[in-house]
Coordinates of C-alpha atoms and ligand atoms in Angstrom, one line a residue:
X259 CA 77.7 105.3 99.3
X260 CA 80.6 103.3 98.0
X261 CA 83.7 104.2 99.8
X262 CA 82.3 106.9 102.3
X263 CA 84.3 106.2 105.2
X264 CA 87.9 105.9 103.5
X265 CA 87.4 109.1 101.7
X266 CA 86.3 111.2 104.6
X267 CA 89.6 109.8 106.5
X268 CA 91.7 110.4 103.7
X269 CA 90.5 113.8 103.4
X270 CA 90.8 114.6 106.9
X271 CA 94.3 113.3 107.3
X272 CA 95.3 115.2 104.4
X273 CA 93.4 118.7 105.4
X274 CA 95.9 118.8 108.8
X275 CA 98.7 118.7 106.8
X276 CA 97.1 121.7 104.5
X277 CA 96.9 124.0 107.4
X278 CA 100.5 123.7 107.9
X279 CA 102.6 125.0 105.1
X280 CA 105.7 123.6 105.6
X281 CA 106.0 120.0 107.1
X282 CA 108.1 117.6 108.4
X283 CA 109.3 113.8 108.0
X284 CA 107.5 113.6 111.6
X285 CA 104.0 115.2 109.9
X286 CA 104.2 112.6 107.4
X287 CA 104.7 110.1 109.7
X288 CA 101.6 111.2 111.2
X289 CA 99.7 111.3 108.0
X290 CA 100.9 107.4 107.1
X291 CA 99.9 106.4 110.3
X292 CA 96.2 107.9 109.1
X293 CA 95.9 106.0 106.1
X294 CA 96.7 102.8 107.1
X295 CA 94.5 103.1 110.0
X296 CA 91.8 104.6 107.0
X297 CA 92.7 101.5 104.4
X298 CA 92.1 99.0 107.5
X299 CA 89.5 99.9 108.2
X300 CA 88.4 100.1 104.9
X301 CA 88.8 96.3 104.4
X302 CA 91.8 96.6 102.5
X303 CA 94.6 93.7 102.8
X304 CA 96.9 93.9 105.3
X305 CA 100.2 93.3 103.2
X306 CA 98.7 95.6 100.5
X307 CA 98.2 98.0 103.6
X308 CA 101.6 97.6 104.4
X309 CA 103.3 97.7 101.1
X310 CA 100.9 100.9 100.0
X311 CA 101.8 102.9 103.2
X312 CA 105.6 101.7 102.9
X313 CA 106.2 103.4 99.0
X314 CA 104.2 106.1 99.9
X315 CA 106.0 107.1 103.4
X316 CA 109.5 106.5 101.0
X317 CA 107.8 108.9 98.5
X318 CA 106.5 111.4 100.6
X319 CA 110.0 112.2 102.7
X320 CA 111.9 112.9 99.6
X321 CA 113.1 116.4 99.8
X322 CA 111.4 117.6 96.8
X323 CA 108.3 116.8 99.0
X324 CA 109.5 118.5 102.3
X325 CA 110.6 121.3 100.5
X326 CA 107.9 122.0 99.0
X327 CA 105.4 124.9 98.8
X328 CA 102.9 122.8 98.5
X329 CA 103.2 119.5 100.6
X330 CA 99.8 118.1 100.9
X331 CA 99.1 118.7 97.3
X332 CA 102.2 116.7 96.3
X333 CA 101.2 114.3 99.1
X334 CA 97.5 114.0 97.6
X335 CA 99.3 112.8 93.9
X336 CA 101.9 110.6 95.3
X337 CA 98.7 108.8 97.5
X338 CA 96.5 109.0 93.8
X339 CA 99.5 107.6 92.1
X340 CA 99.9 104.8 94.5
X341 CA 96.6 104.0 94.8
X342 CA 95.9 103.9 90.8
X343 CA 99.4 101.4 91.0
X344 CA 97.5 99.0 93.2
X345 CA 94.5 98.7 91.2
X346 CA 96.3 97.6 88.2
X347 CA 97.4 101.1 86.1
X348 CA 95.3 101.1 83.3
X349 CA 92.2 99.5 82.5
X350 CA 92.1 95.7 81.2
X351 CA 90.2 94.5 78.3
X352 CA 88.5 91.6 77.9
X353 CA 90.6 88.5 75.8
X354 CA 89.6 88.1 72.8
X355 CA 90.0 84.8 70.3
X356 CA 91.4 85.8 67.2
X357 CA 88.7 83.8 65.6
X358 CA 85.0 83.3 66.8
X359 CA 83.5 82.5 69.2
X360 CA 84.8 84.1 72.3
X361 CA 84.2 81.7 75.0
X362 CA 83.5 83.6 79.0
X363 CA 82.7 81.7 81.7
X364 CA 81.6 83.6 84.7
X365 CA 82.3 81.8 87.6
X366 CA 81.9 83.1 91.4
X367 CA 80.3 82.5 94.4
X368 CA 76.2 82.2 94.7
X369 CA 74.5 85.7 94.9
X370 CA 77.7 87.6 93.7
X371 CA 76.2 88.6 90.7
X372 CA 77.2 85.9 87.9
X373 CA 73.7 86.1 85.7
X374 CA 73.0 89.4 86.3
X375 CA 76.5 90.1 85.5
X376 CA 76.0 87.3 81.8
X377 CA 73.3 89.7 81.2
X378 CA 75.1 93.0 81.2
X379 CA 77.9 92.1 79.6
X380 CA 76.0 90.4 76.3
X381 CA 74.3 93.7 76.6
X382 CA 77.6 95.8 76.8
X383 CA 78.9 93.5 73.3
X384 CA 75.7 93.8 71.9
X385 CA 75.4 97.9 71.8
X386 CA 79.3 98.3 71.7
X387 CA 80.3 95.9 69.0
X388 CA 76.9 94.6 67.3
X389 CA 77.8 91.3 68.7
X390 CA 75.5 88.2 68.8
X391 CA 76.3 86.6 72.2
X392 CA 74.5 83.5 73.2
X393 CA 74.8 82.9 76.7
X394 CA 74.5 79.0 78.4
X395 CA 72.7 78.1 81.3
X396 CA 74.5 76.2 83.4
X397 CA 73.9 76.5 86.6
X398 CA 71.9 73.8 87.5
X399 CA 71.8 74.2 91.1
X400 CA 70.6 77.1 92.4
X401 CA 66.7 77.2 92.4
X402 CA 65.4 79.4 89.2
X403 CA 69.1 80.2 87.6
X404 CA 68.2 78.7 84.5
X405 CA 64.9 80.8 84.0
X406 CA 66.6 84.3 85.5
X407 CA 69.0 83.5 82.5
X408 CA 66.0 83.2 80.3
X409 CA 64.4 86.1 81.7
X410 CA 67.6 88.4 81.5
X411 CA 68.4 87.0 78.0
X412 CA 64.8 87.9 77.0
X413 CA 64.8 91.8 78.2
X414 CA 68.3 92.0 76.3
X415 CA 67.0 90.2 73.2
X416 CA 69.7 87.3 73.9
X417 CA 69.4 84.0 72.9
X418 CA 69.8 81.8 76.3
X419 CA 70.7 77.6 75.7
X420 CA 69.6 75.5 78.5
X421 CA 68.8 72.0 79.1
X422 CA 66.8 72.7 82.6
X423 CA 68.3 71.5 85.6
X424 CA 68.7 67.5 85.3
X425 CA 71.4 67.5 82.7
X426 CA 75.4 67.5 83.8
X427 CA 76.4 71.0 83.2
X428 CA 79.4 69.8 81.5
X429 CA 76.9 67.8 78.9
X430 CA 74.7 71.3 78.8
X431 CA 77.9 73.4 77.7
X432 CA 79.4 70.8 75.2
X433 CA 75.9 71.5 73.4
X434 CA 75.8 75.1 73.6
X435 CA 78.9 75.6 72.7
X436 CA 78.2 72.9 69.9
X437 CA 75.0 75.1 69.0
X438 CA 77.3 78.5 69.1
X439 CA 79.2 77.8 66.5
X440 CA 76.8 76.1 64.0
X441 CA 75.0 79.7 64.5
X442 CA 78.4 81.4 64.2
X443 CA 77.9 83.5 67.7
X444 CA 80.6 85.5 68.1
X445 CA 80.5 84.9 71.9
X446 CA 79.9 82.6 74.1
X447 CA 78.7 83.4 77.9
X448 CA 78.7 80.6 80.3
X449 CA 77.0 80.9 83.6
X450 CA 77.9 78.5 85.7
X451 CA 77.0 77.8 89.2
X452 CA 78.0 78.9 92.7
X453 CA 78.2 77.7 95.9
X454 CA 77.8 79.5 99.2
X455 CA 81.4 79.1 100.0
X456 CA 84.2 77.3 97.7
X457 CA 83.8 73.6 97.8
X458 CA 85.7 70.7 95.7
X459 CA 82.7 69.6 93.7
X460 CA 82.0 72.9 92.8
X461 CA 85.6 73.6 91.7
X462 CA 85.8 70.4 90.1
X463 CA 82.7 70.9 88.1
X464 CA 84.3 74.3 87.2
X465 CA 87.7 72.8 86.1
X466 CA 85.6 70.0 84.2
X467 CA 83.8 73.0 82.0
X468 CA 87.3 75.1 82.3
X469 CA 88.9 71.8 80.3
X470 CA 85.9 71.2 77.9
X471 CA 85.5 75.0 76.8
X472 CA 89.0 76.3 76.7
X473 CA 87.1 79.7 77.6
X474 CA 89.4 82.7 76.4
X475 CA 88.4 84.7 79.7
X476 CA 87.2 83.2 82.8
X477 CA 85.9 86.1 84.6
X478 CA 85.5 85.8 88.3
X479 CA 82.5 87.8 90.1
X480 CA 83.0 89.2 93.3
X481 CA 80.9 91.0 95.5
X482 CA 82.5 93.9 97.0
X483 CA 80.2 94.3 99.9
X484 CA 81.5 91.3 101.1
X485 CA 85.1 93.0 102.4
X486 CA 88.0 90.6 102.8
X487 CA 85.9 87.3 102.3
X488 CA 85.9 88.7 98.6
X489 CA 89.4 88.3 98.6
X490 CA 89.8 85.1 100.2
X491 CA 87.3 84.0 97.7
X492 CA 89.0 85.6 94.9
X493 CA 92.3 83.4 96.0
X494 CA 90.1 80.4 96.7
X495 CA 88.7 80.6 93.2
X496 CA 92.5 82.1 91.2
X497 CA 94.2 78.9 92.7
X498 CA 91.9 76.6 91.2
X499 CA 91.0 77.9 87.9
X500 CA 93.4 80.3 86.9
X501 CA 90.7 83.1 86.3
X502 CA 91.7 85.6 83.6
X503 CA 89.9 89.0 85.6
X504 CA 87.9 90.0 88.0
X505 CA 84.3 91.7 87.8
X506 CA 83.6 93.9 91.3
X507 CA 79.6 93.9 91.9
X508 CA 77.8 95.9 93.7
X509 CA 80.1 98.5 94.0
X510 CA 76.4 100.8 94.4
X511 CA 76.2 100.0 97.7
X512 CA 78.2 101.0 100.5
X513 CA 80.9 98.8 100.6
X514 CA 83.8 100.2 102.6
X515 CA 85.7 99.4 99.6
X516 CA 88.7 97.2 100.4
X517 CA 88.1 94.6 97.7
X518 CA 88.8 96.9 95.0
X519 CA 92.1 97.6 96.4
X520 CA 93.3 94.2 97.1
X521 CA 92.0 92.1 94.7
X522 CA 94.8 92.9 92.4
X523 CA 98.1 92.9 94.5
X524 CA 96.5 89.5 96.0
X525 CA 95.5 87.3 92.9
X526 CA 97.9 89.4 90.3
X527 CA 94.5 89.1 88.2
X528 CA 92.6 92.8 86.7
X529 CA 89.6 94.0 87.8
X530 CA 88.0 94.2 84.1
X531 CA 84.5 95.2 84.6
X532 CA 82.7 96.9 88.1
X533 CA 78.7 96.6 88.3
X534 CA 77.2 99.3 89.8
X535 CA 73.4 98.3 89.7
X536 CA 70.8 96.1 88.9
X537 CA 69.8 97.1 85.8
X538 CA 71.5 95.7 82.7
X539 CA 72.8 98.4 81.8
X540 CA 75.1 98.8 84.9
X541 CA 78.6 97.6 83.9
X542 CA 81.5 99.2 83.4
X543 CA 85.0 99.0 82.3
X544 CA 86.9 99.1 85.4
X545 CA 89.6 102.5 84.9
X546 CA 92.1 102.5 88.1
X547 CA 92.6 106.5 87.7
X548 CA 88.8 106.9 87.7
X549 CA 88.4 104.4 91.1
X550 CA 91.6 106.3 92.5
X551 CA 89.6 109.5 92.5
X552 CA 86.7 108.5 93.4
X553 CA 88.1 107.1 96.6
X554 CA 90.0 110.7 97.6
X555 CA 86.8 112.4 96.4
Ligands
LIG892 P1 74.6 84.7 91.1 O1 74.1 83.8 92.1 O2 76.1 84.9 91.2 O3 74.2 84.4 89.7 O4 74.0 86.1 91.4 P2 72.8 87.0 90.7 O5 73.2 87.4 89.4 O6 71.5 86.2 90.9 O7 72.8 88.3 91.7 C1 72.4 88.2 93.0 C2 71.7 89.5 93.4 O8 72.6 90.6 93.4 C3 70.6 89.9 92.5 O9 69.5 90.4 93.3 C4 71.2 90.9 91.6 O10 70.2 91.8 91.2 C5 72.1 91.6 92.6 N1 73.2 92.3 91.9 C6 74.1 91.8 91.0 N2 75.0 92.7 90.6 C7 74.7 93.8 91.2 C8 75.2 95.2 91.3 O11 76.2 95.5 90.6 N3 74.6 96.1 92.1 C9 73.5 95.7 92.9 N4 73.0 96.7 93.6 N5 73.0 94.5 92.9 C10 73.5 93.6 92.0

């Protein structure tokens, strides 16, 4: 499960201070010195490691704390407080053009989760706000993209644009887009393609459609099983484009978790959305609160 190991360490360094009553700056000290170990090996950032364990050591010495009845309880908040901080306060919703269409371009490396991810979210539109996405196909690269689009658009009753796979994605998106709003589609999904690890033609390709679509939310998919590369790549990919949030997938599996408490702090960009599944159903608005308690348990 998702965030296993950081709980149990969390817990544990929290249930020696419970047995103690009163404590001391030196217990806390202790404690800190058990979740930083716990967030590192969690995958989390170093300087978000760092910073985290810095306000929460300044926090937890106060003498309100020390004095307390109730240390580790007021420890536990302080920690939940922190941690919801990190992961951006309150949940972000998606940009929305004042007028339609919408225009999202999901952008990310291969096998993060971008179509799967095109599909949920026209789903998510479609049952939340009776929207009629149409989604474009264009990534033209990797082998059978343009028909899993097809196939997810099909299961979600989604109309899917394409052009196959021998057309300049930037030629394939000025048409759908073109096609969008002659059917007055209130939003637009892009899929574009990935690569196996950030490259210039990729990014350039990516800044070409960026330029051409003027998408109100470029929304960058992550995979969070992939630890600190996910954060690198999140960087790799913020530098270039500018993204406008951040979707965590895979956050079903046991990733260790560090991705979802870095991202933020390291791009300054929202986690928006976290998938959690296969199924088209499985996306969620991303709350920071929720995540935080999840991850004490
Ligand atoms: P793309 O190359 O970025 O378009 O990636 P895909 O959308 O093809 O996804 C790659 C694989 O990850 C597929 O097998 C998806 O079913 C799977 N996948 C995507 N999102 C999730 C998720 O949230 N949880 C799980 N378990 N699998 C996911």
């Amino acid at each position: 499960m998702a965030f296993e190991g950081l709980t149990e360490r969390l817990q544990n360094a929290i249930s020696k201070l419970r047995k103690k009553g009163k404590i001391t700056e030196s217990d806390v000290k202790e404690v800190m010195r058990e979740i930083r170990l716990a967030l590192l090996e969690a995958d989390v950032n170093f300087k978000v490691v760092k910073d985290f364990v810095k306000t929460v050591r300044t926090r937890a010495v106060g003498s309100e704390v020390l004095e307390s009845l109730t240390p580790a309880q007021q420890i536990v908040s302080i920690v939940n407080e922190e941690l919801i901080k990190v992961m951006g306060d309150e949940a972000t919703p998606l940009n929305k053009s004042p007028k339609i269409p919408t225009i999202i371009m999901m952008v990310g490396l291969q096998g993060a989760g971008k179509t799967t991810t095109a599909g949920k979210l026209a789903l998510k539109l479609k049952n939340e706000e009776n929207a009629r996405p149409l989604m474009i196909a264009a990534d033209v690269y990797r082998p059978a993209a343009v028909d899993q689009l097809k196939v997810v658009g099909e299961s979600i009753d989604v109309p899917v644009f394409e052009m196959g796979t021998d057309v300049d994605p930037v030629e394939i998106v000025r048409r759908g887009l073109a096609l969008g709003r002659e059917k007055k589609n209130d939003y637009i999904i892009i899929d574009t393609a990935g690569r196996l690890q950030i490259d210039e033609k990729l990014m350039d390709e990516l800044k070409n459609i960026k330029e051409l679509a003027q998408p109100n939310e470029i929304l960058l998919t992550i995979d969070a099983m992939t630890g600190q590369n996910a954060v690198e790549v999140a960087q790799g990919f913020n530098d270039q484009l500018d993204v406008t949030g951040v979707v965590l997938t895979k956050l079903d599996g046991d990733t260790r978790g560090g991705a979802a408490l870095s991202v933020r702090t390291v791009t300054g960009k929202p986690i928006k959305f976290i998938g959690e599944g296969e199924k088209s159903t499985d996306l969620d608005v991303f709350y920071p609160d929720r995540m935080a308690s999840r991850i004490l348990g």
